[in-house]
Amino acid sequence: MPSPKREGLLHKAGKLNMRSLFVKIFLWFWLASIMIIVSTFVLFSLLEPFAPLREDGRRIRRMANIGRTAVSILEDEGHAALKDFIQRREKRRGRHFFLFDKNLESVAGKRPSADVRKLAVRARDSGATEFKRLEKNLLLAQTIYGTDNYYIMVGELASRPHRLPLNRILSSRFMSVRLLAIFIVASIFCSWLAWYLTSPARKLRTATWKFASGDLKTRVGQSLGGRKDELADLGKDFDLMAEQIEALITSQNRLLRDISHELRSPLARLNVALELARQRSGKEAEGSLDRIERESGRLNNLIGQLRTLTLLESSTEITDKKVLDLSGLVRAISEDADFEANNKHRSVKAELAEGIMVEGSEELLRRAIENVVRNALRYTEEGTEVEISLQRKQLKEKEFAVLRVRDHGPGVPEEALAELFNPFYRVAESRDRGSGGMGIGLAITDRAVRLHSGEARAENALEGGLIITIELPVS
């Protein structure tokens, strides 16, 4: 079961922060989309003033083509064909068309007005295209060259309003709405794309934390679906690694369980043989037999602890869970420990908050707390006391029961604090085999507490001694 610290880290891992891959991908895609949109708007804004010029250029080219066609008809087919061409065009387009020779004599078309004739004179004199804007239309005059002569063409075009002010009005009126809609669409798309790209990484991270918290059955292959990219390959590699680690740990637990089971029978026979030896031997052998009995008892205790540790390592949940009074449980353990400590010139002092209830196994919690208290009694100096405190504490959104057990012993080197809860670990300087420790009690405590969704940790007291802290969620 994950401890509060690991639960907090897992909760933190699920949250988004500015350094997360999702946020980075989202921001980069979002900024790229916004830059493309803004660049497009700026480009269109820069090119928009030239739109009327481009349109006028196209209209001039079309009119020049009509003029060349008219001159070609005149030179090839005569005035009658040209007149028919102009009439058909004026009937279809509804606009007048005039053609003058170099002497400004009308070659075809209706009788020209004074404005038309003046514009034709300007085009002949300048040799360039001339314009004259009338009330409802636009006159265009241009020189058209034939085979031997040149002509002055004057055509009537529809006067189109300048589009730039209208576009600017529309842009200023609707720009904010258009930009807001574009931002929303770009944000939704970029968010979905970033979420899709980082989804396997989040699932893999969650699976890693679950696996590290003791759930050896955790796999990510099915959760990745039908993805065929590198992240899916990473998920498959994780599953392969998880299978191998699960097989190794299962094999190790099975080995410990089988060894402790097989040692029970010869140990029982050894105790029977020991009793027979006491009956048949004299007083001179009592010292040796007592030593054998003590070592046999230690071996029997070690086997029992190994079995307990193996069961805790292979368990993922508590079967006999119930709501129990942690305050009463700690008080009973403290009183028993104080009774035993008096014979060793030591004492136990307990300051316990009342009415703290937790949910779990009473037997496992009793064993976990007793291991810590007896460990403290073993190493505290003579004439000192083991201090036990139990309080409520609010951690984030949950309420925890905080149990602290402090001894007045030699303490532990800082670099060894993180190793105290590992099986068979002992600090050679002060907590060696001679002091009676076998390095399993605190490992059992750690596993039992984690099964209750709690955490056990060790630290040195400022005035000397070791402090073991156990945090359990309050029911």
Coordinates of C-alpha atoms in Angstrom, one line a residue:
M1 CA 0.0 0.0 0.0
P2 CA 1.4 3.5 -0.8
S3 CA 2.5 5.6 2.1
P4 CA 1.2 9.2 2.6
K5 CA 4.5 10.5 1.2
R6 CA 4.2 8.3 -1.9
E7 CA 0.6 9.1 -2.2
G8 CA 1.5 12.8 -2.1
L9 CA 4.2 12.3 -4.8
L10 CA 1.8 10.3 -6.9
H11 CA -0.8 13.1 -6.5
K12 CA 1.8 15.7 -7.4
A13 CA 2.8 13.6 -10.4
G14 CA -0.7 13.7 -11.7
K15 CA -0.9 17.5 -11.5
L16 CA 0.2 19.7 -14.3
N17 CA 3.1 22.1 -13.7
M18 CA 5.0 24.4 -16.0
R19 CA 7.8 21.8 -16.4
S20 CA 5.5 19.0 -17.5
L21 CA 5.7 17.6 -21.0
F22 CA 2.0 18.3 -21.5
V23 CA 2.3 22.0 -20.7
K24 CA 5.4 22.4 -22.9
I25 CA 3.8 20.6 -25.9
F26 CA 0.6 22.6 -25.4
L27 CA 2.3 25.9 -25.2
W28 CA 4.5 25.3 -28.2
F29 CA 1.7 24.2 -30.4
W30 CA -0.5 27.0 -29.1
L31 CA 2.1 29.6 -29.7
A32 CA 2.9 28.3 -33.1
S33 CA -0.8 28.4 -34.1
I34 CA -1.2 31.9 -32.8
M35 CA 1.9 33.0 -34.6
I36 CA 0.6 31.6 -37.9
I37 CA -2.8 33.2 -37.4
V38 CA -1.3 36.6 -36.5
S39 CA 1.2 36.4 -39.4
T40 CA -1.6 35.7 -41.8
F41 CA -3.6 38.7 -40.5
V42 CA -0.6 40.9 -40.8
L43 CA 0.2 39.7 -44.3
F44 CA -3.4 40.3 -45.5
S45 CA -3.4 43.7 -43.8
L46 CA -0.2 44.7 -45.7
L47 CA -1.4 43.4 -49.0
E48 CA -5.0 44.8 -48.7
P49 CA -4.2 48.3 -49.9
F50 CA -2.8 46.9 -53.1
A51 CA -6.0 44.9 -53.8
P52 CA -7.7 47.8 -55.8
L53 CA -4.5 48.3 -57.8
R54 CA -4.5 44.7 -58.7
E55 CA -8.1 44.8 -59.7
D56 CA -7.6 48.0 -61.8
G57 CA -4.7 46.3 -63.5
R58 CA -6.9 43.4 -64.5
R59 CA -9.6 45.6 -65.8
I60 CA -7.1 47.6 -67.9
R61 CA -5.7 44.4 -69.4
R62 CA -9.2 43.2 -70.3
M63 CA -10.1 46.5 -71.9
A64 CA -6.9 46.5 -73.9
N65 CA -7.7 43.0 -75.2
I66 CA -11.1 44.3 -76.3
G67 CA -9.5 47.2 -78.0
R68 CA -7.1 45.0 -79.9
T69 CA -9.9 42.8 -80.9
A70 CA -11.9 45.8 -82.2
V71 CA -8.9 47.1 -84.2
S72 CA -8.3 43.6 -85.7
I73 CA -12.0 43.4 -86.7
L74 CA -11.8 46.9 -88.3
E75 CA -8.6 46.1 -90.3
D76 CA -9.7 42.6 -91.4
E77 CA -13.5 42.9 -91.8
G78 CA -14.3 46.6 -92.1
H79 CA -16.5 49.1 -90.4
A80 CA -19.7 47.1 -90.6
A81 CA -18.2 44.2 -88.7
L82 CA -16.7 46.5 -86.1
K83 CA -20.1 48.3 -85.6
D84 CA -21.8 44.9 -85.1
F85 CA -19.1 43.9 -82.6
I86 CA -19.5 47.1 -80.6
Q87 CA -23.3 46.8 -80.6
R88 CA -23.3 43.3 -79.4
R89 CA -20.8 44.1 -76.7
E90 CA -22.8 47.2 -75.5
K91 CA -26.0 45.2 -75.5
R92 CA -24.5 42.4 -73.4
R93 CA -22.4 44.6 -71.1
G94 CA -24.6 47.7 -71.0
R95 CA -21.5 50.0 -71.3
H96 CA -20.4 52.2 -74.2
F97 CA -17.2 51.7 -76.3
F98 CA -15.5 54.2 -78.6
L99 CA -12.7 53.9 -81.1
F100 CA -10.9 57.0 -82.6
D101 CA -8.2 57.2 -85.3
K102 CA -5.0 59.2 -84.8
N103 CA -6.9 62.3 -85.9
L104 CA -9.5 61.7 -83.2
E105 CA -12.2 61.0 -85.7
S106 CA -14.7 58.5 -84.4
V107 CA -14.3 55.2 -86.2
A108 CA -17.1 53.3 -84.5
G109 CA -19.5 53.7 -81.6
K110 CA -22.2 56.2 -80.7
R111 CA -21.6 59.9 -80.9
P112 CA -18.9 60.6 -78.2
S113 CA -19.6 63.1 -75.5
A114 CA -17.3 66.0 -74.7
D115 CA -15.8 64.0 -71.7
V116 CA -15.0 61.1 -73.9
R117 CA -13.3 63.2 -76.6
K118 CA -11.3 65.1 -74.0
L119 CA -10.1 61.8 -72.5
A120 CA -9.1 60.5 -75.9
V121 CA -7.0 63.7 -76.5
R122 CA -5.2 63.2 -73.2
A123 CA -4.4 59.6 -74.1
R124 CA -3.1 60.5 -77.5
D125 CA -0.9 63.3 -76.1
S126 CA 0.4 61.3 -73.2
G127 CA 0.7 57.9 -74.8
A128 CA -0.4 56.4 -71.5
T129 CA -3.6 55.0 -70.1
E130 CA -5.9 57.8 -68.9
F131 CA -8.8 57.6 -66.5
K132 CA -11.8 59.9 -65.7
R133 CA -14.2 59.0 -63.0
L134 CA -17.7 60.1 -63.7
E135 CA -20.7 60.0 -61.4
K136 CA -21.8 56.4 -62.0
N137 CA -19.0 55.0 -64.1
L138 CA -15.3 55.2 -65.0
L139 CA -13.8 56.1 -68.4
L140 CA -10.6 54.5 -69.6
A141 CA -8.6 55.7 -72.6
Q142 CA -5.7 53.8 -74.1
T143 CA -3.7 53.8 -77.3
I144 CA -4.1 50.6 -79.5
Y145 CA -1.7 49.9 -82.3
G146 CA -2.9 48.3 -85.5
T147 CA -0.9 47.1 -88.5
D148 CA -0.2 50.5 -90.0
N149 CA -1.9 53.0 -87.8
Y150 CA -2.7 53.5 -84.1
Y151 CA -6.1 54.2 -82.6
I152 CA -7.4 55.7 -79.4
M153 CA -9.8 53.4 -77.5
V154 CA -12.2 54.8 -74.9
G155 CA -14.2 52.3 -72.8
E156 CA -16.8 52.7 -70.1
L157 CA -16.3 50.7 -67.0
A158 CA -18.4 50.3 -63.9
S159 CA -17.1 52.5 -61.1
R160 CA -16.4 50.1 -58.2
P161 CA -16.1 51.5 -54.7
H162 CA -12.8 51.3 -52.9
R163 CA -12.9 48.3 -50.7
L164 CA -10.3 49.2 -48.2
P165 CA -12.4 51.4 -45.9
L166 CA -15.1 48.7 -45.8
N167 CA -12.6 46.0 -44.9
R168 CA -11.1 48.1 -42.3
I169 CA -14.5 48.8 -40.8
L170 CA -15.3 45.1 -40.8
S171 CA -11.9 44.2 -39.4
S172 CA -12.1 46.7 -36.5
R173 CA -15.7 45.7 -35.7
F174 CA -15.3 41.9 -35.8
M175 CA -11.6 41.5 -35.2
S176 CA -11.9 40.8 -31.5
V177 CA -14.7 38.2 -32.0
R178 CA -12.8 36.5 -34.8
L179 CA -9.6 36.4 -32.8
L180 CA -11.4 35.1 -29.8
A181 CA -13.0 32.3 -31.8
I182 CA -9.6 31.4 -33.4
F183 CA -7.9 31.4 -29.9
I184 CA -10.6 29.1 -28.5
V185 CA -10.4 26.6 -31.4
A186 CA -6.6 26.7 -31.4
S187 CA -6.5 26.1 -27.7
I188 CA -8.9 23.2 -27.8
F189 CA -7.0 21.5 -30.7
C190 CA -3.6 22.1 -29.1
S191 CA -4.8 20.8 -25.8
W192 CA -6.2 17.6 -27.3
L193 CA -3.0 17.1 -29.3
A194 CA -0.8 17.6 -26.3
W195 CA -3.0 15.4 -24.2
Y196 CA -2.8 12.6 -26.8
L197 CA 0.9 12.8 -27.1
T198 CA 1.6 12.8 -23.4
S199 CA -1.1 10.3 -22.4
P200 CA 1.3 7.2 -22.5
A201 CA 3.9 9.1 -20.4
R202 CA 1.3 9.8 -17.7
K203 CA 0.0 6.2 -17.7
L204 CA 3.5 4.9 -17.5
R205 CA 4.4 7.2 -14.7
T206 CA 1.3 6.2 -12.7
A207 CA 2.1 2.6 -13.3
T208 CA 5.7 3.1 -12.1
W209 CA 4.5 4.6 -8.9
K210 CA 1.9 1.8 -8.3
F211 CA 4.6 -0.7 -9.0
A212 CA 7.1 1.0 -6.6
S213 CA 4.3 1.1 -3.9
G214 CA 4.2 -2.7 -4.0
D215 CA 1.6 -3.6 -6.6
L216 CA 3.7 -6.0 -8.6
K217 CA 0.8 -6.9 -10.9
T218 CA 0.8 -3.4 -12.5
R219 CA 1.0 -3.4 -16.3
V220 CA 0.5 -0.6 -18.9
G221 CA 0.2 -2.6 -22.1
Q222 CA -3.5 -2.7 -22.3
S223 CA -4.0 0.9 -21.2
L224 CA -2.0 2.1 -24.2
G225 CA -4.5 0.6 -26.6
G226 CA -3.3 0.1 -30.2
R227 CA -0.5 2.7 -30.3
K228 CA 2.5 1.7 -32.4
D229 CA 4.9 4.5 -31.5
E230 CA 8.0 4.7 -29.3
L231 CA 6.0 5.3 -26.2
A232 CA 4.1 2.1 -26.8
D233 CA 7.4 0.3 -27.1
L234 CA 8.5 1.8 -23.8
G235 CA 5.3 0.6 -22.2
K236 CA 6.1 -3.0 -23.5
D237 CA 9.6 -2.7 -22.1
F238 CA 8.1 -1.6 -18.7
D239 CA 5.8 -4.6 -18.7
L240 CA 8.7 -7.0 -19.4
M241 CA 10.7 -5.5 -16.6
A242 CA 7.8 -5.7 -14.3
E243 CA 7.2 -9.4 -15.1
Q244 CA 10.9 -10.2 -14.4
I245 CA 10.9 -8.2 -11.1
E246 CA 7.7 -9.8 -10.0
A247 CA 9.1 -13.3 -10.7
L248 CA 12.3 -12.5 -8.8
I249 CA 10.5 -11.1 -5.7
T250 CA 7.9 -13.9 -5.8
S251 CA 10.8 -16.5 -6.0
Q252 CA 12.6 -14.7 -3.1
N253 CA 9.4 -14.7 -0.9
R254 CA 8.8 -18.3 -1.7
L255 CA 12.3 -19.2 -0.8
L256 CA 12.1 -17.4 2.6
R257 CA 8.7 -19.0 3.3
D258 CA 10.0 -22.5 2.4
I259 CA 13.2 -22.1 4.5
S260 CA 11.3 -20.8 7.5
H261 CA 8.8 -23.7 7.1
E262 CA 11.5 -26.4 6.8
L263 CA 13.4 -25.1 9.8
R264 CA 10.5 -25.5 12.1
S265 CA 10.6 -29.3 12.1
P266 CA 14.3 -29.7 13.0
L267 CA 14.0 -26.9 15.6
A268 CA 11.1 -28.7 17.2
R269 CA 13.1 -31.9 17.3
L270 CA 16.1 -30.0 18.7
N271 CA 13.9 -28.7 21.6
V272 CA 12.7 -32.3 22.4
A273 CA 16.3 -33.5 22.3
L274 CA 17.3 -30.6 24.6
E275 CA 14.7 -31.7 27.2
L276 CA 15.9 -35.2 27.0
A277 CA 19.5 -34.1 27.5
R278 CA 18.5 -32.1 30.6
Q279 CA 17.0 -35.2 32.2
R280 CA 20.0 -37.4 31.5
S281 CA 22.8 -34.9 32.2
G282 CA 24.3 -33.6 35.4
K283 CA 24.6 -30.1 36.8
E284 CA 27.9 -29.5 35.0
A285 CA 26.0 -29.5 31.6
E286 CA 23.3 -27.0 32.6
G287 CA 25.3 -23.9 31.4
S288 CA 25.8 -25.4 27.9
L289 CA 22.2 -26.6 27.7
D290 CA 20.9 -23.2 28.8
R291 CA 23.0 -21.6 26.1
I292 CA 21.5 -24.0 23.5
E293 CA 18.0 -23.2 24.7
R294 CA 18.6 -19.4 24.4
E295 CA 20.0 -19.8 20.9
S296 CA 17.2 -22.1 20.0
G297 CA 14.7 -19.5 21.2
R298 CA 16.4 -16.8 19.2
L299 CA 16.3 -19.0 16.1
N300 CA 12.7 -19.8 16.7
N301 CA 11.9 -16.1 17.0
L302 CA 13.9 -15.3 13.9
I303 CA 11.9 -17.9 11.9
G304 CA 8.6 -16.5 13.2
Q305 CA 9.7 -13.0 12.1
L306 CA 10.8 -14.3 8.7
R307 CA 7.4 -15.9 8.2
T308 CA 5.7 -12.6 9.2
L309 CA 7.9 -10.5 6.9
T310 CA 7.3 -12.9 4.0
L311 CA 3.5 -12.7 4.5
L312 CA 3.6 -8.9 4.7
E313 CA 5.8 -8.6 1.6
S314 CA 3.4 -10.7 -0.5
S315 CA 0.2 -9.1 0.8
T316 CA -1.5 -6.2 -1.0
E317 CA -4.4 -5.6 1.4
I318 CA -5.5 -6.4 5.0
T319 CA -8.0 -9.2 5.4
D320 CA -9.1 -8.6 9.1
K321 CA -9.6 -4.9 8.8
K322 CA -11.7 -3.2 11.4
V323 CA -12.0 0.2 13.2
L324 CA -9.9 0.1 16.4
D325 CA -8.9 2.5 19.1
L326 CA -5.3 3.3 18.4
S327 CA -5.0 5.3 21.6
G328 CA -6.0 2.3 23.7
L329 CA -3.7 0.0 21.8
V330 CA -0.6 2.3 22.2
R331 CA -1.4 2.7 25.9
A332 CA -1.5 -1.1 26.5
I333 CA 1.8 -1.5 24.7
S334 CA 3.3 1.3 26.7
E335 CA 2.2 -0.1 30.0
D336 CA 3.6 -3.6 29.2
A337 CA 6.9 -2.1 28.0
D338 CA 7.2 0.0 31.1
F339 CA 6.6 -3.0 33.3
E340 CA 9.4 -4.9 31.5
A341 CA 11.7 -1.8 31.4
N342 CA 11.7 -1.4 35.2
N343 CA 13.7 -4.6 35.6
K344 CA 16.4 -3.0 33.4
H345 CA 16.5 0.4 35.2
R346 CA 14.7 2.1 32.4
S347 CA 11.1 3.4 32.0
V348 CA 8.5 4.3 29.4
K349 CA 6.7 7.7 29.4
A350 CA 3.6 8.0 27.2
E351 CA 1.6 11.2 26.3
L352 CA -1.4 10.1 24.2
A353 CA -4.3 11.9 22.7
E354 CA -7.5 10.2 23.4
G355 CA -10.1 8.8 21.0
I356 CA -7.9 8.4 17.9
M357 CA -9.5 5.7 15.7
V358 CA -7.9 4.0 12.8
E359 CA -9.0 1.3 10.4
G360 CA -6.8 -1.8 10.0
S361 CA -5.6 -5.0 11.6
E362 CA -5.1 -4.8 15.4
E363 CA -2.6 -7.7 15.4
L364 CA -0.4 -6.1 12.7
L365 CA -0.5 -2.7 14.3
R366 CA 0.3 -4.1 17.7
R367 CA 3.3 -6.0 16.3
A368 CA 4.5 -3.0 14.4
I369 CA 4.3 -0.6 17.4
E370 CA 5.8 -3.2 19.8
N371 CA 8.8 -3.7 17.5
V372 CA 9.5 0.0 17.6
V373 CA 9.0 0.3 21.4
R374 CA 11.1 -2.7 22.2
N375 CA 13.8 -1.6 19.8
A376 CA 13.9 1.8 21.7
L377 CA 14.1 0.0 25.1
R378 CA 17.0 -2.1 23.8
Y379 CA 19.1 0.9 23.0
T380 CA 18.1 3.6 25.4
E381 CA 20.7 4.2 28.2
E382 CA 20.2 3.0 31.7
G383 CA 18.4 5.5 33.9
T384 CA 16.6 7.1 30.9
E385 CA 13.1 6.7 29.6
V386 CA 11.6 6.0 26.2
E387 CA 9.2 8.8 25.3
I388 CA 6.0 7.9 23.4
S389 CA 3.6 10.5 22.0
L390 CA 0.4 10.1 20.0
Q391 CA -1.2 13.1 18.4
R392 CA -3.6 14.1 15.6
K393 CA -2.1 16.0 12.6
Q394 CA -3.7 17.5 9.5
L395 CA -1.6 16.7 6.4
K396 CA -3.0 18.3 3.3
E397 CA -6.7 17.1 3.0
K398 CA -6.4 14.1 5.4
E399 CA -6.1 13.7 9.2
F400 CA -3.3 11.4 10.4
A401 CA -2.4 9.9 13.7
V402 CA 1.3 10.6 14.4
L403 CA 3.0 8.2 16.8
R404 CA 6.6 9.2 17.9
V405 CA 8.9 6.9 19.9
R406 CA 12.1 8.3 21.1
D407 CA 15.0 6.6 22.9
H408 CA 18.1 8.1 24.6
G409 CA 20.6 5.9 23.0
P410 CA 23.6 6.5 20.7
G411 CA 21.5 7.3 17.7
V412 CA 22.2 6.3 14.1
P413 CA 24.6 7.8 11.5
E414 CA 22.6 10.1 9.1
E415 CA 23.5 8.0 6.1
A416 CA 22.1 4.9 7.7
L417 CA 18.7 6.3 8.6
A418 CA 17.1 5.4 5.3
E419 CA 18.4 1.8 5.6
L420 CA 16.9 1.0 9.0
F421 CA 13.7 -0.4 7.6
N422 CA 15.4 -2.8 5.3
P423 CA 15.5 -6.5 6.4
F424 CA 18.6 -7.7 8.2
Y425 CA 20.2 -4.2 8.3
R426 CA 22.1 -3.3 11.4
V427 CA 24.4 -0.4 12.2
A428 CA 27.7 -2.0 13.1
E429 CA 28.8 0.9 15.4
S430 CA 26.0 0.6 18.0
R431 CA 23.2 -1.7 16.9
D432 CA 25.0 -4.9 16.2
R433 CA 24.2 -8.6 16.9
G434 CA 25.6 -8.3 20.4
S435 CA 22.8 -5.9 21.4
G436 CA 20.2 -8.5 20.4
G437 CA 18.8 -7.0 17.2
M438 CA 18.3 -9.2 14.1
G439 CA 17.4 -6.4 11.7
I440 CA 13.8 -7.7 11.0
G441 CA 11.6 -5.9 13.5
L442 CA 11.7 -2.5 11.9
A443 CA 11.3 -4.1 8.4
I444 CA 8.1 -5.7 9.7
T445 CA 7.0 -2.3 11.1
D446 CA 7.5 -0.6 7.8
R447 CA 5.6 -3.2 5.8
A448 CA 2.7 -3.3 8.3
V449 CA 2.4 0.5 8.3
R450 CA 2.5 0.7 4.5
L451 CA -0.3 -1.9 4.3
H452 CA -2.3 0.6 6.4
S453 CA -1.6 3.4 3.9
G454 CA 0.8 4.9 6.4
E455 CA 4.5 5.8 6.6
A456 CA 7.3 5.0 9.0
R457 CA 10.5 7.1 9.1
A458 CA 13.6 7.5 11.4
E459 CA 15.5 10.6 12.5
N460 CA 18.1 11.5 15.0
A461 CA 17.0 13.7 18.0
L462 CA 18.9 17.0 18.4
E463 CA 19.8 16.1 22.1
G464 CA 20.8 12.5 21.1
G465 CA 18.9 9.3 20.6
L466 CA 16.7 8.0 17.8
I467 CA 13.1 9.0 16.9
I468 CA 10.8 6.6 15.0
T469 CA 7.7 8.3 13.6
I470 CA 4.6 6.4 12.4
E471 CA 1.8 8.2 10.5
L472 CA -1.5 6.4 10.0
P473 CA -4.7 7.8 8.4
V474 CA -7.4 8.5 11.0
S475 CA -10.7 6.7 10.4

